[in-house]
Coordinates of C-alpha atoms in Angstrom, one line a residue:
X1 CA -14.2 -86.7 29.8
X2 CA -10.5 -86.7 30.5
X3 CA -9.7 -87.4 26.9
X4 CA -12.0 -84.4 25.9
X5 CA -10.3 -82.0 28.2
X6 CA -6.8 -82.9 26.5
X7 CA -8.3 -82.3 23.1
X8 CA -9.9 -79.0 24.3
X9 CA -6.5 -78.0 26.0
X10 CA -5.0 -78.8 22.6
X11 CA -7.1 -76.8 20.5
X12 CA -6.4 -74.0 23.1
X13 CA -2.5 -74.2 22.7
X14 CA -2.7 -74.4 19.0
X15 CA -4.9 -71.3 18.6
X16 CA -2.5 -69.5 20.6
X17 CA 0.2 -70.6 18.8
X18 CA -1.4 -69.6 15.3
X19 CA -2.0 -65.9 16.9
X20 CA 0.0 -63.1 15.7
X21 CA 0.4 -60.5 18.5
X22 CA 0.8 -57.1 17.1
X23 CA 4.1 -55.5 17.1
X24 CA 4.9 -53.1 20.3
X25 CA 4.0 -49.4 19.0
X26 CA 7.3 -47.0 20.1
X27 CA 6.9 -44.2 22.0
X28 CA 8.7 -42.3 19.7
X29 CA 9.8 -43.0 16.2
X30 CA 13.0 -41.5 14.5
X31 CA 12.2 -39.6 11.3
X32 CA 12.4 -41.8 8.2
X33 CA 12.5 -45.0 10.4
X34 CA 9.8 -47.1 8.6
X35 CA 10.7 -50.3 10.9
X36 CA 7.3 -50.2 12.7
X37 CA 5.5 -49.8 9.4
X38 CA 7.0 -52.8 8.4
X39 CA 6.0 -54.9 11.2
X40 CA 2.8 -53.4 11.6
X41 CA 1.8 -53.7 7.9
X42 CA 3.3 -57.3 7.4
X43 CA 0.9 -58.3 10.7
X44 CA -2.1 -56.4 9.3
X45 CA -1.5 -58.2 5.6
X46 CA -1.2 -61.7 6.7
X47 CA -4.2 -61.3 9.0
X48 CA -6.6 -60.0 6.3
X49 CA -5.0 -62.3 3.8
X50 CA -6.1 -65.4 5.8
X51 CA -9.5 -63.9 6.3
X52 CA -10.4 -62.5 3.2
X53 CA -9.2 -65.5 1.1
X54 CA -6.7 -63.4 -0.9
X55 CA -3.7 -66.0 -2.6
X56 CA -1.1 -63.3 -3.3
X57 CA -0.6 -59.7 -2.4
X58 CA 2.4 -57.2 -3.1
X59 CA 3.2 -53.8 -1.9
X60 CA 5.3 -50.6 -2.2
X61 CA 5.6 -47.7 0.2
X62 CA 7.3 -44.8 -1.4
X63 CA 9.0 -41.5 0.2
X64 CA 9.2 -39.2 -2.3
X65 CA 11.7 -40.6 -4.9
X66 CA 12.5 -43.8 -2.5
X67 CA 11.0 -47.0 -2.0
X68 CA 11.1 -47.2 1.7
X69 CA 9.4 -50.8 1.8
X70 CA 8.3 -53.3 -0.9
X71 CA 7.4 -57.2 0.1
X72 CA 5.4 -59.7 -1.4
X73 CA 2.7 -62.1 0.6
X74 CA 1.6 -65.4 -0.5
X75 CA 1.8 -66.8 -3.5
X76 CA 2.0 -65.8 -7.2
X77 CA 1.5 -69.5 -8.1
X78 CA 0.2 -71.6 -5.5
X79 CA 0.3 -74.9 -7.6
X80 CA 4.0 -74.6 -8.4
X81 CA 4.9 -72.8 -4.7
X82 CA 5.8 -69.6 -6.6
X83 CA 6.2 -66.7 -3.9
X84 CA 4.6 -63.7 -4.4
X85 CA 7.1 -61.0 -4.5
X86 CA 7.7 -57.2 -5.4
X87 CA 8.8 -58.3 -8.7
X88 CA 5.7 -60.2 -9.2
X89 CA 3.3 -58.7 -12.3
X90 CA -0.2 -58.3 -12.0
X91 CA -3.3 -57.0 -13.8
X92 CA -3.6 -53.9 -12.6
X93 CA -7.3 -52.9 -14.3
X94 CA -8.2 -49.4 -14.3
X95 CA -5.1 -47.9 -12.8
X96 CA -4.4 -48.3 -16.4
X97 CA -6.3 -45.2 -17.3
X98 CA -3.8 -43.0 -15.2
X99 CA -1.3 -43.9 -18.0
X100 CA -3.9 -43.3 -21.1
X101 CA -4.9 -39.9 -19.4
X102 CA -0.9 -39.1 -19.2
X103 CA -0.5 -39.9 -22.6
X104 CA -3.3 -37.7 -23.8
X105 CA -2.2 -34.7 -21.6
X106 CA 1.5 -35.0 -23.0
X107 CA -0.1 -34.6 -26.6
X108 CA -1.9 -31.6 -25.2
X109 CA 1.2 -30.2 -24.1
X110 CA 2.8 -30.8 -27.2
X111 CA -0.2 -28.7 -28.9
X112 CA -1.2 -31.7 -30.9
X113 CA -4.9 -31.6 -29.2
X114 CA -7.2 -29.5 -27.0
X115 CA -8.6 -31.3 -24.2
X116 CA -11.6 -28.9 -24.3
X117 CA -12.3 -29.5 -28.1
X118 CA -14.8 -32.2 -29.2
X119 CA -13.6 -35.7 -29.4
X120 CA -15.2 -35.7 -32.5
X121 CA -12.4 -33.1 -33.9
X122 CA -9.8 -35.8 -33.5
X123 CA -12.1 -39.0 -34.4
X124 CA -14.2 -37.8 -36.7
X125 CA -15.8 -41.3 -37.5
X126 CA -16.9 -40.9 -33.8
X127 CA -20.7 -40.6 -33.1
X128 CA -23.2 -41.2 -30.6
X129 CA -27.1 -40.4 -30.7
X130 CA -28.4 -38.0 -27.8
X131 CA -32.0 -37.5 -26.3
X132 CA -30.4 -33.9 -25.0
X133 CA -30.7 -31.4 -27.9
X134 CA -29.1 -28.8 -25.9
X135 CA -25.7 -30.7 -24.3
X136 CA -22.4 -29.9 -25.1
X137 CA -19.7 -31.5 -26.9
X138 CA -18.1 -34.6 -25.6
X139 CA -14.4 -33.9 -24.9
X140 CA -11.2 -35.3 -23.8
X141 CA -11.2 -33.6 -20.4
X142 CA -15.0 -34.6 -19.4
X143 CA -13.9 -38.1 -20.5
X144 CA -10.9 -38.2 -18.4
X145 CA -13.2 -37.2 -15.4
X146 CA -16.0 -39.5 -16.3
X147 CA -18.4 -36.4 -17.0
X148 CA -18.8 -37.1 -20.6
X149 CA -21.9 -38.9 -20.7
X150 CA -20.9 -42.0 -22.6
X151 CA -22.1 -45.4 -21.4
X152 CA -19.9 -47.1 -19.3
X153 CA -19.0 -50.1 -21.1
X154 CA -20.1 -51.9 -24.4
X155 CA -20.2 -55.1 -22.7
X156 CA -20.4 -57.3 -26.1
X157 CA -17.0 -58.6 -26.3
X158 CA -15.2 -56.8 -23.8
X159 CA -14.0 -60.2 -21.7
X160 CA -13.5 -62.6 -24.3
X161 CA -10.5 -65.0 -25.7
X162 CA -10.2 -63.7 -28.9
X163 CA -11.1 -60.0 -28.9
X164 CA -11.5 -57.9 -31.9
X165 CA -9.4 -54.3 -31.7
X166 CA -10.7 -51.7 -29.3
X167 CA -10.6 -49.1 -32.1
X168 CA -13.7 -51.0 -33.7
X169 CA -15.8 -50.1 -31.0
X170 CA -16.8 -46.7 -32.9
X171 CA -18.9 -48.0 -35.9
X172 CA -21.5 -49.3 -33.3
X173 CA -21.6 -46.5 -31.1
X174 CA -23.6 -44.6 -33.9
X175 CA -26.7 -46.5 -33.1
X176 CA -26.0 -46.2 -29.3
X177 CA -27.6 -43.1 -27.1
X178 CA -25.8 -40.9 -24.5
X179 CA -26.6 -42.0 -20.9
X180 CA -26.5 -38.4 -19.6
X181 CA -25.6 -34.6 -21.3
X182 CA -21.9 -33.7 -20.9
X183 CA -20.9 -32.4 -17.7
X184 CA -24.3 -33.4 -16.0
X185 CA -22.9 -35.8 -13.6
X186 CA -20.1 -38.2 -12.6
X187 CA -20.7 -41.6 -14.5
X188 CA -17.6 -43.7 -14.8
X189 CA -16.9 -45.1 -18.4
X190 CA -14.2 -47.7 -19.5
X191 CA -15.6 -46.8 -23.2
X192 CA -14.6 -43.1 -23.0
X193 CA -11.0 -44.1 -21.9
X194 CA -10.9 -46.5 -24.6
X195 CA -12.2 -44.1 -27.3
X196 CA -9.2 -41.8 -26.1
X197 CA -7.1 -44.7 -26.9
X198 CA -8.3 -45.1 -30.3
X199 CA -7.8 -41.1 -30.4
X200 CA -4.2 -41.5 -29.5
X201 CA -3.7 -44.2 -32.3
X202 CA -5.1 -41.8 -35.1
X203 CA -3.3 -38.6 -33.7
X204 CA 0.2 -40.5 -33.2
X205 CA 0.1 -43.1 -36.0
X206 CA 1.1 -45.8 -33.9
X207 CA -0.5 -48.6 -32.2
X208 CA -1.5 -48.0 -28.6
X209 CA 0.6 -50.5 -26.7
X210 CA 3.6 -49.7 -28.8
X211 CA 3.2 -45.8 -28.3
X212 CA 2.5 -46.5 -24.3
X213 CA 5.8 -48.4 -24.2
X214 CA 8.1 -46.0 -25.9
X215 CA 6.4 -42.6 -24.4
X216 CA 5.8 -43.4 -21.1
X217 CA 6.5 -46.7 -19.4
X218 CA 10.4 -46.9 -20.9
X219 CA 10.7 -43.3 -19.9
X220 CA 9.9 -43.9 -16.5
X221 CA 12.1 -47.0 -16.1
X222 CA 9.2 -49.5 -15.9
X223 CA 10.7 -52.3 -17.4
X224 CA 8.2 -55.1 -16.5
X225 CA 5.3 -53.4 -17.6
X226 CA 3.2 -53.3 -20.5
X227 CA -0.3 -52.8 -22.1
X228 CA -1.6 -56.4 -23.6
X229 CA -4.9 -57.9 -24.0
X230 CA -3.8 -60.6 -21.3
X231 CA -1.0 -61.4 -19.0
X232 CA 1.8 -63.9 -19.4
X233 CA 5.3 -64.5 -18.7
X234 CA 8.1 -65.8 -16.4
X235 CA 6.8 -62.9 -13.6
X236 CA 3.2 -63.0 -14.1
X237 CA 0.8 -64.0 -11.1
X238 CA -1.9 -66.4 -11.6
X239 CA -5.4 -65.4 -10.7
X240 CA -7.7 -67.0 -7.9
X241 CA -11.0 -66.8 -6.5
X242 CA -12.2 -68.7 -3.5
X243 CA -8.5 -70.6 -3.0
X244 CA -9.4 -71.9 -6.6
X245 CA -7.1 -70.7 -9.6
X246 CA -8.8 -68.9 -12.5
X247 CA -8.4 -67.8 -16.0
X248 CA -8.3 -64.0 -16.3
X249 CA -9.7 -63.9 -20.0
X250 CA -8.3 -61.0 -22.4
X251 CA -9.6 -57.7 -22.0
X252 CA -10.5 -55.5 -25.3
X253 CA -10.5 -52.4 -23.8
X254 CA -6.9 -52.1 -23.4
X255 CA -6.5 -48.3 -22.7
X256 CA -9.1 -48.7 -19.8
X257 CA -7.7 -51.9 -18.0
X258 CA -5.0 -53.8 -20.1
X259 CA -1.8 -52.6 -17.9
X260 CA 0.4 -55.4 -16.6
X261 CA 3.1 -54.1 -13.9
X262 CA 4.4 -54.8 -10.7
X263 CA 4.6 -52.6 -7.5
X264 CA 8.3 -51.4 -8.4
X265 CA 7.2 -50.3 -11.8
X266 CA 4.0 -48.6 -10.5
X267 CA 6.3 -47.1 -7.6
X268 CA 8.2 -45.4 -10.7
X269 CA 5.0 -43.8 -11.5
X270 CA 4.2 -42.6 -8.2
X271 CA 7.9 -40.9 -7.7
X272 CA 7.4 -39.1 -11.0
X273 CA 4.3 -37.4 -9.7
X274 CA 5.8 -36.7 -6.4
X275 CA 8.5 -34.9 -8.1
X276 CA 6.1 -32.7 -10.2
X277 CA 6.3 -34.6 -13.3
X278 CA 9.7 -35.7 -13.6
X279 CA 11.8 -39.0 -13.4
X280 CA 15.2 -38.8 -12.6
X281 CA 15.4 -35.0 -13.9
X282 CA 13.8 -35.6 -17.1
X283 CA 10.2 -34.1 -17.5
X284 CA 7.4 -36.7 -18.5
X285 CA 4.7 -33.9 -17.6
X286 CA 5.1 -30.2 -17.1
X287 CA 4.5 -29.2 -13.3
X288 CA 1.3 -27.2 -14.7
X289 CA 0.0 -30.1 -16.4
X290 CA 0.3 -32.6 -13.5
X291 CA -1.3 -30.0 -11.1
X292 CA -4.1 -29.5 -13.5
X293 CA -4.6 -33.5 -13.6
X294 CA -4.9 -33.4 -9.4
X295 CA -7.3 -30.3 -9.4
X296 CA -10.5 -30.9 -8.9
X297 CA -12.7 -30.6 -12.1
X298 CA -16.6 -31.0 -10.8
X299 CA -16.9 -28.4 -8.1
X300 CA -19.5 -26.6 -10.5
X301 CA -21.3 -30.2 -11.2
X302 CA -24.2 -30.0 -8.6
X303 CA -24.9 -33.4 -8.7
X304 CA -21.7 -34.7 -7.8
X305 CA -22.4 -34.4 -4.3
X306 CA -19.6 -35.9 -2.2
X307 CA -17.4 -36.9 -5.1
X308 CA -14.4 -34.9 -6.4
X309 CA -12.5 -36.0 -9.7
X310 CA -9.3 -34.7 -11.2
X311 CA -8.4 -35.6 -14.7
X312 CA -8.0 -39.4 -14.1
X313 CA -7.4 -39.0 -10.4
X314 CA -9.8 -39.7 -7.5
X315 CA -9.7 -37.2 -4.9
X316 CA -10.3 -37.2 -1.2
X317 CA -9.2 -36.0 1.9
X318 CA -8.6 -38.7 5.2
X319 CA -8.0 -38.2 8.7
X320 CA -4.2 -38.3 9.8
X321 CA -3.3 -38.1 6.1
X322 CA -4.7 -35.1 4.6
X323 CA -5.7 -34.8 0.6
X324 CA -4.9 -37.8 -1.5
X325 CA -5.4 -38.6 -5.1
X326 CA -6.1 -42.4 -5.7
X327 CA -7.2 -44.9 -8.7
X328 CA -8.0 -48.4 -8.0
X329 CA -8.5 -51.4 -10.4
X330 CA -10.3 -54.4 -11.0
X331 CA -10.1 -57.0 -13.7
X332 CA -12.3 -60.2 -13.3
X333 CA -10.0 -61.6 -10.6
X334 CA -7.1 -59.1 -10.1
X335 CA -7.6 -55.9 -7.7
X336 CA -5.2 -53.1 -7.3
X337 CA -4.9 -49.4 -5.8
X338 CA -2.5 -46.5 -6.5
X339 CA -2.5 -43.9 -3.8
X340 CA -0.6 -40.8 -3.6
X341 CA -0.7 -37.7 -0.9
X342 CA 1.2 -35.3 -2.7
X343 CA 1.5 -33.2 0.4
X344 CA 3.4 -35.0 2.5
X345 CA 5.4 -36.8 -1.2
X346 CA 4.2 -40.3 -0.1
X347 CA 2.5 -42.9 -2.5
X348 CA 1.4 -46.6 -1.7
X349 CA 0.3 -49.2 -4.3
X350 CA -1.2 -52.7 -3.2
X351 CA -1.7 -55.3 -5.8
X352 CA -3.5 -58.8 -5.6
X353 CA -4.2 -61.6 -7.4
X354 CA -7.6 -62.5 -6.0
X355 CA -10.5 -60.5 -5.3
X356 CA -10.8 -59.9 -1.2
X357 CA -13.8 -60.9 0.2
X358 CA -13.6 -57.6 2.7
X359 CA -11.5 -54.1 3.1
X360 CA -8.1 -55.6 3.1
X361 CA -6.7 -53.0 0.1
X362 CA -8.1 -50.1 1.0
X363 CA -7.4 -50.9 5.0
X364 CA -3.7 -51.6 4.2
X365 CA -3.3 -48.5 2.0
X366 CA -4.8 -46.0 4.7
X367 CA -2.8 -47.8 7.5
X368 CA 0.5 -47.6 5.3
X369 CA -0.2 -43.6 4.7
X370 CA -1.1 -42.6 8.2
X371 CA 2.0 -44.4 9.5
X372 CA 4.0 -42.9 6.9
X373 CA 3.1 -39.6 7.6
X374 CA 3.4 -40.1 11.4
X375 CA 7.3 -41.2 10.4
X376 CA 7.9 -38.5 8.3
X377 CA 6.3 -35.4 10.4
X378 CA 7.8 -37.2 13.6

């Protein structure tokens, strides 16, 4: 019995030693003092990573044009004991769509396309069958707001070691059917954004990833970001699930999910949005173009109950934060979320190399924005 009591006491001491006390919440915080935010989010992230089987994670919090906090947690490569840092590059999944849509809107600004004209005007070989004889056209606008009625994916060959060029998706679609009439209901479509990437290649005469790099990533100062079929390089994170290393195979649909980036890169994109389309005074988008992307597009769609979409952005309002625009991402194993609160000129990006078993990414993002709003408003 004495031995059992000794063991029990030792276990209690161990548990107490492992518990992390939350940082004391100050009665008042000076405007711009993010020290409590850093301490509270560090505690929250470490706690939830342990409970939700996340191997590595990086976060950045942006206040207007400044990164006020960036940090990595866990491992980018557990086997080699390489820590995750703000420089760690992840697959960001569908956050990629924001960049493809931005490239489309740049061409619209230049008068090279009209987002309300049919996609077939710019991709003459595009065709898809329809069971809806009175349906309107599939356009870049309803593709970017996920109201095109196109199928969500063409799964055959989407994830594979040796994918074909995504532009080859067009020909097989001639034998497929649209899922819905355009502008009838919100229906998320990776296929639609991939077709926009094909349209961009045809209109510019350039390969998509090279064009995106020259036209958007480099001007934004995203020095470690690139569109590619897979992920590799010195800064690239490994992929994990259930504490086991996994293989993140190549993705054919590059415009819809093929961006690799770190939180510092994506903070540059956030800063551009918060600066009305400018980076270091250089215009990336006109203010009116950016405002249109952030404007609700589906207010007249009766079936979209409770869903608000912009052009590329998902729109909502959160208690203690206000209106936010966001886009998340998921590859086979990486997870991501980029969120901006334009009214407060705040943004957060979270990238992880493992699929959480719970609400880690959403919880951390909401907590970060609530604390940042409180700090900015006093």
